[in-house]
Coordinates of N, CA and C in Angstrom, one line a residue:
X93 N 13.2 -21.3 -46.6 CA 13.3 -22.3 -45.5 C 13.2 -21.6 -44.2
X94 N 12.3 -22.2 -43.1 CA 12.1 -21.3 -41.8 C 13.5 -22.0 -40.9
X95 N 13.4 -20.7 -40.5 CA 14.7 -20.5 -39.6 C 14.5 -21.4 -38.5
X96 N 15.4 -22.5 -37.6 CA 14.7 -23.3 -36.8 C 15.9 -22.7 -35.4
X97 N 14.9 -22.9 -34.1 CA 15.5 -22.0 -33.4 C 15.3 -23.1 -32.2
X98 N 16.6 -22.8 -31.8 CA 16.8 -23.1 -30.5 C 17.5 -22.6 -28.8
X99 N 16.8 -23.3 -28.1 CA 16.9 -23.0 -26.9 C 18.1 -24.1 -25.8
X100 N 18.3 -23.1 -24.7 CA 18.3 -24.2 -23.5 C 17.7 -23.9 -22.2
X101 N 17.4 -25.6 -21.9 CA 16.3 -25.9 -21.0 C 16.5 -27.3 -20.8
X102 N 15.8 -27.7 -19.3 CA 15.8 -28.5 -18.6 C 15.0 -29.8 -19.3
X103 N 15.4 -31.1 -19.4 CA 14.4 -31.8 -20.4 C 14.1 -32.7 -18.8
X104 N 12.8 -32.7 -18.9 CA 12.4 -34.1 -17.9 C 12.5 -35.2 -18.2
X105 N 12.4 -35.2 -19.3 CA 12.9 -37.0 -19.4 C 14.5 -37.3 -19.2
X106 N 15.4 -36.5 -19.8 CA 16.9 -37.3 -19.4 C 18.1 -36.2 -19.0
X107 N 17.3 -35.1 -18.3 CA 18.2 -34.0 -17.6 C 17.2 -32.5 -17.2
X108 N 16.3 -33.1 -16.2 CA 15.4 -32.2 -15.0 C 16.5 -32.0 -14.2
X109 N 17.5 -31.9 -13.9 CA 18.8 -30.5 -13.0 C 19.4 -29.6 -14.3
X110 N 20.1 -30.1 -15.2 CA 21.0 -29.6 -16.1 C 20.2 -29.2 -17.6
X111 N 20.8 -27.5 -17.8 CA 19.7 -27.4 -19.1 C 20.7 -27.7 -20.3
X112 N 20.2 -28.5 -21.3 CA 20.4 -28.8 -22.5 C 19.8 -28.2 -23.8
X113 N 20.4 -28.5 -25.1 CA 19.7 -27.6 -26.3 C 18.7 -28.3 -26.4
X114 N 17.5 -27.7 -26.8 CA 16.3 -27.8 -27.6 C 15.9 -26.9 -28.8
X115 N 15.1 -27.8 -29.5 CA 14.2 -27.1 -30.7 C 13.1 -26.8 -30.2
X116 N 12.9 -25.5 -30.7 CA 11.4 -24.7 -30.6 C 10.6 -25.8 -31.3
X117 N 9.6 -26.2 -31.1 CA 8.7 -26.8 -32.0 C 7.8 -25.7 -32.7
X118 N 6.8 -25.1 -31.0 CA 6.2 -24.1 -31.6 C 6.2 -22.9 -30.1
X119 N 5.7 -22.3 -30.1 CA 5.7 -21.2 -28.8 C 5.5 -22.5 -27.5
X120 N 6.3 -22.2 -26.8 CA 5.9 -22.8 -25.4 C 6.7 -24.3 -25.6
X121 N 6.7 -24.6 -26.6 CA 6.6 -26.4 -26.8 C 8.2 -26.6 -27.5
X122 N 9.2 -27.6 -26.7 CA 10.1 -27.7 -27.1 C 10.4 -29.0 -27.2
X123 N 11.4 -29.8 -28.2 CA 11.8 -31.0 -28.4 C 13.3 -31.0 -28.1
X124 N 13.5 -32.2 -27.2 CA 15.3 -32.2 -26.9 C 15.6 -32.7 -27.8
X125 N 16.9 -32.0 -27.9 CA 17.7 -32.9 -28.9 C 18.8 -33.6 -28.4
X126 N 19.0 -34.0 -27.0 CA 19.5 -35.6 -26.5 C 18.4 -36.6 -26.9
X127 N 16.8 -36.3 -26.2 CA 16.7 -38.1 -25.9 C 15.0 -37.4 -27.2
X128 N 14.8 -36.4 -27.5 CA 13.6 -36.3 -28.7 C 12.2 -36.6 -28.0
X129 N 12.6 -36.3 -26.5 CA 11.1 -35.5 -26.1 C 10.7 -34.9 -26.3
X130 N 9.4 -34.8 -26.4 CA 8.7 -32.8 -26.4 C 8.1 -32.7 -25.3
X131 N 8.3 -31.4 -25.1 CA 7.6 -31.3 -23.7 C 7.5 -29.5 -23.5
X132 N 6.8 -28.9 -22.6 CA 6.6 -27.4 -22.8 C 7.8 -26.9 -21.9
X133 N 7.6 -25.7 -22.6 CA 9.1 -24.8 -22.1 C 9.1 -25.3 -20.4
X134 N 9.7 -25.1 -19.3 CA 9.4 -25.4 -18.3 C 9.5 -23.9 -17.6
X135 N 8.8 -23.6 -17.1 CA 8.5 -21.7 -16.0 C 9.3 -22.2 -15.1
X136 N 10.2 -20.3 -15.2 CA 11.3 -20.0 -14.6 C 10.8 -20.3 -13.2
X137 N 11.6 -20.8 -12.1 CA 11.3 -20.8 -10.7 C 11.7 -19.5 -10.1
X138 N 11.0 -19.0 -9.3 CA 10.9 -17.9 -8.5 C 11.6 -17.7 -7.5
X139 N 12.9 -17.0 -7.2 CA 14.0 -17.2 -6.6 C 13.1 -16.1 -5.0
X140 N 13.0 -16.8 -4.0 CA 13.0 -15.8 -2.7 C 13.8 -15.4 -2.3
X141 N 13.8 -14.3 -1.8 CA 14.6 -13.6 -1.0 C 14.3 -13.0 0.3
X142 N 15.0 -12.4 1.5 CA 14.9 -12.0 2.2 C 15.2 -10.2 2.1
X143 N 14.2 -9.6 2.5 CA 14.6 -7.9 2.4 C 14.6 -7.6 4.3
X144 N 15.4 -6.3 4.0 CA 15.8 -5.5 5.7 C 14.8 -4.5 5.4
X145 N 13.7 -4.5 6.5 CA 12.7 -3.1 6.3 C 12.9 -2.8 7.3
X146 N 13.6 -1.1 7.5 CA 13.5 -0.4 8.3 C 12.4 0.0 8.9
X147 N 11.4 -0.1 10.4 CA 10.6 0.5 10.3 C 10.0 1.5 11.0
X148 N 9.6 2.9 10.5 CA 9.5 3.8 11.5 C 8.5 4.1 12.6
X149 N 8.1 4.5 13.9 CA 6.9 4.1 14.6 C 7.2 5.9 15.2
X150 N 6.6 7.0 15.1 CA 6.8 8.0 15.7 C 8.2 8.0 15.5
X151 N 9.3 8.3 16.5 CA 10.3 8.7 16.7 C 11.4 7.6 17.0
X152 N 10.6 6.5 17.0 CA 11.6 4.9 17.5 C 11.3 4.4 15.8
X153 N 12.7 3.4 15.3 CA 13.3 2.9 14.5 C 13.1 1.6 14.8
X154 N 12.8 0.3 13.9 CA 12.9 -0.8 14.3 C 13.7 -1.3 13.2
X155 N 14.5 -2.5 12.6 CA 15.0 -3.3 11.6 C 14.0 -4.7 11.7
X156 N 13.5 -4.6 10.6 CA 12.4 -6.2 10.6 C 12.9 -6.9 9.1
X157 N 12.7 -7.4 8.6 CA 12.6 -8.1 7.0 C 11.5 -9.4 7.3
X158 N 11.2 -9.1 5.7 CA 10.2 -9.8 4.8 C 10.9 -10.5 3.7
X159 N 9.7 -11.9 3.5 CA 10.4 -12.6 2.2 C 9.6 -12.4 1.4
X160 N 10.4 -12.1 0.1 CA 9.6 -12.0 -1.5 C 10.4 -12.3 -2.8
X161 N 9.4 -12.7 -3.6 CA 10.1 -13.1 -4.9 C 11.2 -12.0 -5.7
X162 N 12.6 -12.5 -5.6 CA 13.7 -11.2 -6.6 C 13.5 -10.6 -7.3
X163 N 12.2 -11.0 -8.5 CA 11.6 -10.3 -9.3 C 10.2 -10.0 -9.1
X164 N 10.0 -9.4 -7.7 CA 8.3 -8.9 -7.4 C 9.4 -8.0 -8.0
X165 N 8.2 -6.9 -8.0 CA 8.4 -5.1 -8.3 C 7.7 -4.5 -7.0
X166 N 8.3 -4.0 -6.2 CA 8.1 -2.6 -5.0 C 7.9 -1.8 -5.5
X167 N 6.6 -0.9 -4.9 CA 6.4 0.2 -5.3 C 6.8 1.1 -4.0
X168 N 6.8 2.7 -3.8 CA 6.6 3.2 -3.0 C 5.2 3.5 -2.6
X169 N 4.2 3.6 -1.1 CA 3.1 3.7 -1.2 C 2.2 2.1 -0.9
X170 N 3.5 1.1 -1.1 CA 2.9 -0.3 -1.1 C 2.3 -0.4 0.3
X171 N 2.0 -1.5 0.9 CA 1.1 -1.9 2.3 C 1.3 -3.1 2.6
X172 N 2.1 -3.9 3.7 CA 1.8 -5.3 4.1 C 2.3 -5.4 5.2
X173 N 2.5 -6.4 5.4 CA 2.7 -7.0 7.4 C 3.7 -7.4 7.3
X174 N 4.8 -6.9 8.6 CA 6.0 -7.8 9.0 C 6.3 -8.2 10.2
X175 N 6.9 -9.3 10.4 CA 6.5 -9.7 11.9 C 8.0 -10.2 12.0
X176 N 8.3 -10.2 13.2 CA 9.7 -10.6 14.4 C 9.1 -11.2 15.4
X177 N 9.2 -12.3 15.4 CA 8.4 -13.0 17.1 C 7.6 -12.7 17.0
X178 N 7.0 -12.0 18.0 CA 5.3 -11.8 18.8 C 5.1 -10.5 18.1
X179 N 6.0 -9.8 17.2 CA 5.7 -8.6 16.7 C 5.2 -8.2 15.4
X180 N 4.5 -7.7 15.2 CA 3.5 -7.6 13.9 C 3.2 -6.2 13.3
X181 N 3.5 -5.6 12.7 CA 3.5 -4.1 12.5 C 2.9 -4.2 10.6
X182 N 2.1 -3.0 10.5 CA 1.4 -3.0 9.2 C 1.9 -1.9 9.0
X183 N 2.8 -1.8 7.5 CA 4.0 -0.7 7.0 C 3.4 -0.1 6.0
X184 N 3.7 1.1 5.8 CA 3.6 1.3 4.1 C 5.2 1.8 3.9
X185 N 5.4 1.6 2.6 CA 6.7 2.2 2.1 C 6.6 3.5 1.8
X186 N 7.7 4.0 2.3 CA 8.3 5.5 2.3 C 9.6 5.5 1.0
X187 N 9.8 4.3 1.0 CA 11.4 4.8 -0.4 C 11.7 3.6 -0.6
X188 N 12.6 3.7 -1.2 CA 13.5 1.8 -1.9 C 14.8 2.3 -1.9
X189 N 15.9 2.0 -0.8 CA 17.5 2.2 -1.1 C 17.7 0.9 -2.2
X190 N 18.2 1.3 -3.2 CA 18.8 0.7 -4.3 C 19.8 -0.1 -3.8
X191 N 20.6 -1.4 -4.4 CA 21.8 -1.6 -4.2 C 23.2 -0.9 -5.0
X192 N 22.4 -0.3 -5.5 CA 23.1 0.7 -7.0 C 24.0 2.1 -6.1
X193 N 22.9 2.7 -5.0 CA 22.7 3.7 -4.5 C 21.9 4.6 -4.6
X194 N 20.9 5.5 -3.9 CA 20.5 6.0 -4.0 C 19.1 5.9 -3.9
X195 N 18.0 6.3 -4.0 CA 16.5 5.7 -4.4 C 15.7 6.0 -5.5
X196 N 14.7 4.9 -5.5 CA 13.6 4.8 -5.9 C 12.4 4.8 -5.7
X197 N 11.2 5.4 -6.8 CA 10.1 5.2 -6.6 C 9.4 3.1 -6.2
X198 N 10.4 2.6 -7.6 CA 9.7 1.6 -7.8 C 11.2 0.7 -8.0
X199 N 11.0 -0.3 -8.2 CA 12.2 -1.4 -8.4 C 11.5 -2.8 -8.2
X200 N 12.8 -3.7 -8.5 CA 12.6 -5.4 -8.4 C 13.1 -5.6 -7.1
X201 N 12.9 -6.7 -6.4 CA 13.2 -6.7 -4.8 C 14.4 -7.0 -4.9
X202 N 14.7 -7.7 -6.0 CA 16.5 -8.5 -6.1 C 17.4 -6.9 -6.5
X203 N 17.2 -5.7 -6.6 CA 18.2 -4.8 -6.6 C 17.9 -3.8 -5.8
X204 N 17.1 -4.4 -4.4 CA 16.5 -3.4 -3.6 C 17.5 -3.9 -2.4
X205 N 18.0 -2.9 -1.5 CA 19.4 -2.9 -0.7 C 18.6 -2.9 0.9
X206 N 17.2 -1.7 1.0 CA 16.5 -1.7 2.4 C 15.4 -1.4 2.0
X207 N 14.1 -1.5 2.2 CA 13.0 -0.9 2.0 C 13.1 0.3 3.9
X208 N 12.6 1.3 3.6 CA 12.3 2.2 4.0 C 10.4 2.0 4.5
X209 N 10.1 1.8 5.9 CA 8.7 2.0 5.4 C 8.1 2.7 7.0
X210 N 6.8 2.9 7.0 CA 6.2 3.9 8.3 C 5.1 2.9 8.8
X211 N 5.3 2.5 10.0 CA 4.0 1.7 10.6 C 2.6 2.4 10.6
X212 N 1.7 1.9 10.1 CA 0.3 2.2 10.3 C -0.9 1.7 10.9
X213 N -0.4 0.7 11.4 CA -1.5 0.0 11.7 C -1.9 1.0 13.4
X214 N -0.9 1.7 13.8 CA -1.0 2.6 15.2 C -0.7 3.6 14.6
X215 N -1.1 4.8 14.6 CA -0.3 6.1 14.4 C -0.5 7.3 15.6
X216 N -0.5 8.2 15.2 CA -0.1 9.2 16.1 C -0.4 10.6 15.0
X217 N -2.0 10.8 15.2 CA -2.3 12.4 14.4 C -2.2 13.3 15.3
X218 N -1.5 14.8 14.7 CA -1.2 15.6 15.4 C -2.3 16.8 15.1
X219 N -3.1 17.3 16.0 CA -4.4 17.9 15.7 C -4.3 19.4 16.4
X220 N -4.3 20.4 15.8 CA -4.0 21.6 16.0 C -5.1 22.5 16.5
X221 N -5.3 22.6 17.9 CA -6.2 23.2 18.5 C -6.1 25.0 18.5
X222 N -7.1 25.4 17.6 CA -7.1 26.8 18.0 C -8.1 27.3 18.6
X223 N -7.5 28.7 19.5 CA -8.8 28.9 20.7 C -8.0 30.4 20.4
X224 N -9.4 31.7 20.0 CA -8.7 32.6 19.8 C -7.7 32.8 19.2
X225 N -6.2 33.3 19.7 CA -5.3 33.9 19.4 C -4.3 32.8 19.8
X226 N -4.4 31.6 20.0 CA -3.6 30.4 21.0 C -4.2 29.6 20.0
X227 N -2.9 28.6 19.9 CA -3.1 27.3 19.3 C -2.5 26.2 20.0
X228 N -3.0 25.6 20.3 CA -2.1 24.3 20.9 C -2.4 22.9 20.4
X229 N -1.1 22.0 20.2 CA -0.7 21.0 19.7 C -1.1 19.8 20.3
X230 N -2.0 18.8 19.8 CA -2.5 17.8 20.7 C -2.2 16.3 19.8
X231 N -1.6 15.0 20.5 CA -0.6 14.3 19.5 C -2.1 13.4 20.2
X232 N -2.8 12.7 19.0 CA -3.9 11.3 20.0 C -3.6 10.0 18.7
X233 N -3.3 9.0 19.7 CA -3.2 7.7 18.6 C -4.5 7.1 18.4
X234 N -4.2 6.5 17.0 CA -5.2 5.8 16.6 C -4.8 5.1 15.6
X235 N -6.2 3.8 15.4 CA -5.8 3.3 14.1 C -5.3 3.9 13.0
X236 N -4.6 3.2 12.6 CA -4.6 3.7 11.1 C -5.4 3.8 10.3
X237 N -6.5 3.2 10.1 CA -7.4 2.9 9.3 C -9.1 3.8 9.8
X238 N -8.8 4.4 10.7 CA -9.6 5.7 11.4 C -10.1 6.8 10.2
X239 N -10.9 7.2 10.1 CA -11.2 8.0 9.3 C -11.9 10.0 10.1
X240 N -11.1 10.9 9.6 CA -11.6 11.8 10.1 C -12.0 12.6 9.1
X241 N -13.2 13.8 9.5 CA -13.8 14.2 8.3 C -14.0 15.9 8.7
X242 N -13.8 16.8 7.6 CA -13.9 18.4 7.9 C -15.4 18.3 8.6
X243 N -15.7 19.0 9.6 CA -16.7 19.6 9.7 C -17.2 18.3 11.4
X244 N -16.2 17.6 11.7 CA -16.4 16.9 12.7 C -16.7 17.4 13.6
X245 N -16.9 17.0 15.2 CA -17.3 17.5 16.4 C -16.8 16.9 16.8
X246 N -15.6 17.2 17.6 CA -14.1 16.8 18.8 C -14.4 17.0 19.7
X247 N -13.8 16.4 21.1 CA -13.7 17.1 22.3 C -12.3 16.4 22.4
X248 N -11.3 17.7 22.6 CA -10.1 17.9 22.7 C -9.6 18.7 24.0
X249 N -9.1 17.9 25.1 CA -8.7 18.2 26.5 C -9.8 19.0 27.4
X250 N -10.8 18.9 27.2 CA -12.0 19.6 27.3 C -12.6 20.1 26.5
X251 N -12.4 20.8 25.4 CA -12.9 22.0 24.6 C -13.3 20.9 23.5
X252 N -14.9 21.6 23.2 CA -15.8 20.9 22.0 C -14.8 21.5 20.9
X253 N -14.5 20.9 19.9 CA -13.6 21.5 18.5 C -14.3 21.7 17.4
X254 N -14.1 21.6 16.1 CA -14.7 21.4 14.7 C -13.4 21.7 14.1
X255 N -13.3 20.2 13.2 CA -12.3 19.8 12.4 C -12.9 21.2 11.0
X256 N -11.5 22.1 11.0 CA -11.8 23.3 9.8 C -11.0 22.6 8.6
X257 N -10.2 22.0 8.5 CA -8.9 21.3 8.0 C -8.4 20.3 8.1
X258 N -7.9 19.7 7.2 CA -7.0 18.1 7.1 C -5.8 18.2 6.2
X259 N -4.7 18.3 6.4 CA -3.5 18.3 5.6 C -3.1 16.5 5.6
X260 N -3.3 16.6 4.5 CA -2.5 14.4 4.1 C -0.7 14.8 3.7
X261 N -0.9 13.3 3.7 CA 0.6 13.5 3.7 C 1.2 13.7 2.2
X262 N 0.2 13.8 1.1 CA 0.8 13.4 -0.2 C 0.6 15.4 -0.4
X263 N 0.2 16.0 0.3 CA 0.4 17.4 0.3 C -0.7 18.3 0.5
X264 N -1.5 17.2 0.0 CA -3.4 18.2 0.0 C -3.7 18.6 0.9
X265 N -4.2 19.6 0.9 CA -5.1 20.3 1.7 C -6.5 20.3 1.8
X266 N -7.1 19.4 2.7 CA -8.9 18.9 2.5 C -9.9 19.9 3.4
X267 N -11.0 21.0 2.8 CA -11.2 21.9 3.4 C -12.7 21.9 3.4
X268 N -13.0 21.3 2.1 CA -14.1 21.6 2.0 C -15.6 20.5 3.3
X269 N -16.4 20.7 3.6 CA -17.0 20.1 4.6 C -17.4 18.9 3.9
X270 N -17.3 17.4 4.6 CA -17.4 15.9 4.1 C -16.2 15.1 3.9
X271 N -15.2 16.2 3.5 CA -13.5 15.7 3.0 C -13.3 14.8 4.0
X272 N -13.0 13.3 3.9 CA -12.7 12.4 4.5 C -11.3 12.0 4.4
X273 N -10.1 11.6 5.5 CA -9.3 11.2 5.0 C -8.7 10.1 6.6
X274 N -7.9 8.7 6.0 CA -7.8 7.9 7.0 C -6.6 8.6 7.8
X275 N -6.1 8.0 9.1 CA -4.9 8.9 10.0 C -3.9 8.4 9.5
X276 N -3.7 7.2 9.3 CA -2.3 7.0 8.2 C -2.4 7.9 7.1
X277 N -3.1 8.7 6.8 CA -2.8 9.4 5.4 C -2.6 11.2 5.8
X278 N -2.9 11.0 7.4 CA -2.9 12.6 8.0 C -1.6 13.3 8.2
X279 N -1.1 14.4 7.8 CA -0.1 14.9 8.5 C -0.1 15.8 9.4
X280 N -1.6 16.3 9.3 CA -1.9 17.2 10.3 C -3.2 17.7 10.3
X281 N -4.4 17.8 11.6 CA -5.7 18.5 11.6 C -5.8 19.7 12.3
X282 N -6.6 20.2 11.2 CA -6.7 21.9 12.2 C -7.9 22.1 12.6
X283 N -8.4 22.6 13.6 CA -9.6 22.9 14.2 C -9.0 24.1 15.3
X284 N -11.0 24.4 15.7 CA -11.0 25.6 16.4 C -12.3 25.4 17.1
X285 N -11.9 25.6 18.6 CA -13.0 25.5 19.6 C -14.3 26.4 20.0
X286 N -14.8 25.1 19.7 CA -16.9 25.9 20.0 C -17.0 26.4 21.1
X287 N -16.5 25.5 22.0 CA -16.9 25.6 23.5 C -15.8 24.6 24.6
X288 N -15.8 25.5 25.6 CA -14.9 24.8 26.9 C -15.3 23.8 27.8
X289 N -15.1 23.3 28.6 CA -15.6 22.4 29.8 C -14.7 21.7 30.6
X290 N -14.8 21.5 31.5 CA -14.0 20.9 33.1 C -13.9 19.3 32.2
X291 N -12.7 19.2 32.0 CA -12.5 17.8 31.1 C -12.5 16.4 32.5
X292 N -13.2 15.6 32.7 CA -13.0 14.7 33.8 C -11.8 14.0 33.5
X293 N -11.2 13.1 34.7 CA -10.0 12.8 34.8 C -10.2 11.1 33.5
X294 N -9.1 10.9 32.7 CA -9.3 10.3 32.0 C -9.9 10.6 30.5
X295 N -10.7 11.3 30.8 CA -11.0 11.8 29.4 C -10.5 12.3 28.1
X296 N -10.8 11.3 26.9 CA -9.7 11.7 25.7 C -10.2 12.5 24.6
X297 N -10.0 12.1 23.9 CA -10.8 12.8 22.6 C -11.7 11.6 21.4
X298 N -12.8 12.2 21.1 CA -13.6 11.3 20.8 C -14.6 12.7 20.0
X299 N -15.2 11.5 18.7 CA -16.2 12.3 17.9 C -17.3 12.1 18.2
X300 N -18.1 13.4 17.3 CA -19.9 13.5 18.0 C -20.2 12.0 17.3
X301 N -19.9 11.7 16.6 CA -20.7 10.7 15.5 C -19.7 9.0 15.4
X302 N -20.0 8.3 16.1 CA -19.4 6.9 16.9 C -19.3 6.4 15.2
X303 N -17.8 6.0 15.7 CA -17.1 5.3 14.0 C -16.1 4.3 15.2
X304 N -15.8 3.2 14.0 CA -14.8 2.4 14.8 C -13.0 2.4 15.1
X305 N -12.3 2.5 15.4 CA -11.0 2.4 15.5 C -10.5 3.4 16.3
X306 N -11.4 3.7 17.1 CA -11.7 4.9 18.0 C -9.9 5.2 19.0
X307 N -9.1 5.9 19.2 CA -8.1 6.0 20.2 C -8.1 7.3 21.1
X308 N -7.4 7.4 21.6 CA -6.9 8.2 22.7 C -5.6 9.2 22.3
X309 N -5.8 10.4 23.5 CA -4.8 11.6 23.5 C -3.2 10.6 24.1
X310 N -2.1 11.3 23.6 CA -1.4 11.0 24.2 C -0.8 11.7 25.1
X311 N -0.5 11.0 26.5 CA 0.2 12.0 27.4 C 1.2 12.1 28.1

């Protein structure tokens, strides 16, 4: 004799708030046993929530939150938009504080306490100018979505450069000539200067070869 199995669940015919027993009929398909409806399992509803994303911009800290379903899954590495008012910032995640304690790579948003994440959509690459025996530190914003590549042609405070190096943030080291990497993913560029020149007033830094999301030194 098959084993007959039951459930509870919401019947629409004579109790859609309150769940009652049902028979399995077959996968998905269930019969009340108040009023001897059948009708399909009914899909769980998706409970939203609000999360606190800390978010980092250079050296200033903001608090924003986003709404998502309790049981999405966060990853670290994720990407999306959070906005306050008139404010709009494009994050990636840096960590997941648990409510447990502690962190994670990955979790459900319903046991997630703060998402931790770094604005990208502006960043701020720090590009390491060497000249001889002297190196100096040059901080220029740009999109995020900017792309810089070994073997570039810079002009950096005057001085023509050539990107020798790209350090990302996930640890690489990109050396070889062509290596492309976007400025949200930079932790640092090294170069070394071809040649000098009387930089005119205003002038930032910009590549031999015109790409879009183009920005400026900061001063």
């Amino acid at each position: 004799m098959d084993k007959i199995e039951v459930v509870e669940a919401a019947c629409p015919q004579c109790s859609p708030e309150e769940e009652v027993m049902h028979t399995v009929v077959k996968s998905h398909l269930l019969k009340c046993n108040n009023c001897g409806f059948i009708h399909r399992l009914p899909s769980k509803k998706r409970k939203a929530i609000k999360l606190k994303v800390i978010v980092s911009r250079q050296d200033v800290s903001s608090v924003q939150e986003i709404e998502v379903n309790e049981d999405e899954e966060l990853h670290v590495g994720d990407e999306f938009v959070v906005d306050v008012g008139e404010e709009v910032s494009g994050v990636r995640v840096q960590s997941l504080e648990l409510k447990t304690g502690g962190r994670a790579e990955s979790a459900k948003a319903g046991d997630v306490r703060a998402v931790w994440a770094r604005a990208i959509d502006e960043v701020v690459v720090k590009i390491a100018v060497q000249r001889r025996e002297k190196t100096e530190s040059v901080d220029y914003k740009v999109n995020g979505d900017y792309e810089f590549t070994v073997g570039d042609i810079l002009k950096v405070k005057g001085h023509e450069v050539r990107v020798s190096a790209i350090k990302v943030r996930d640890g690489g080291l990109y050396k070889r000539e062509g290596k492309s990497a976007r400025a949200k993913d930079i932790r640092r560029i090294y170069s070394k200067v071809l040649s000098s020149e009387r930089r005119p007033a205003g002038e930032g830094l910009r590549a031999s070869r015109k790409k879009d999301g183009k920005g400026s030194e900061d001063t």
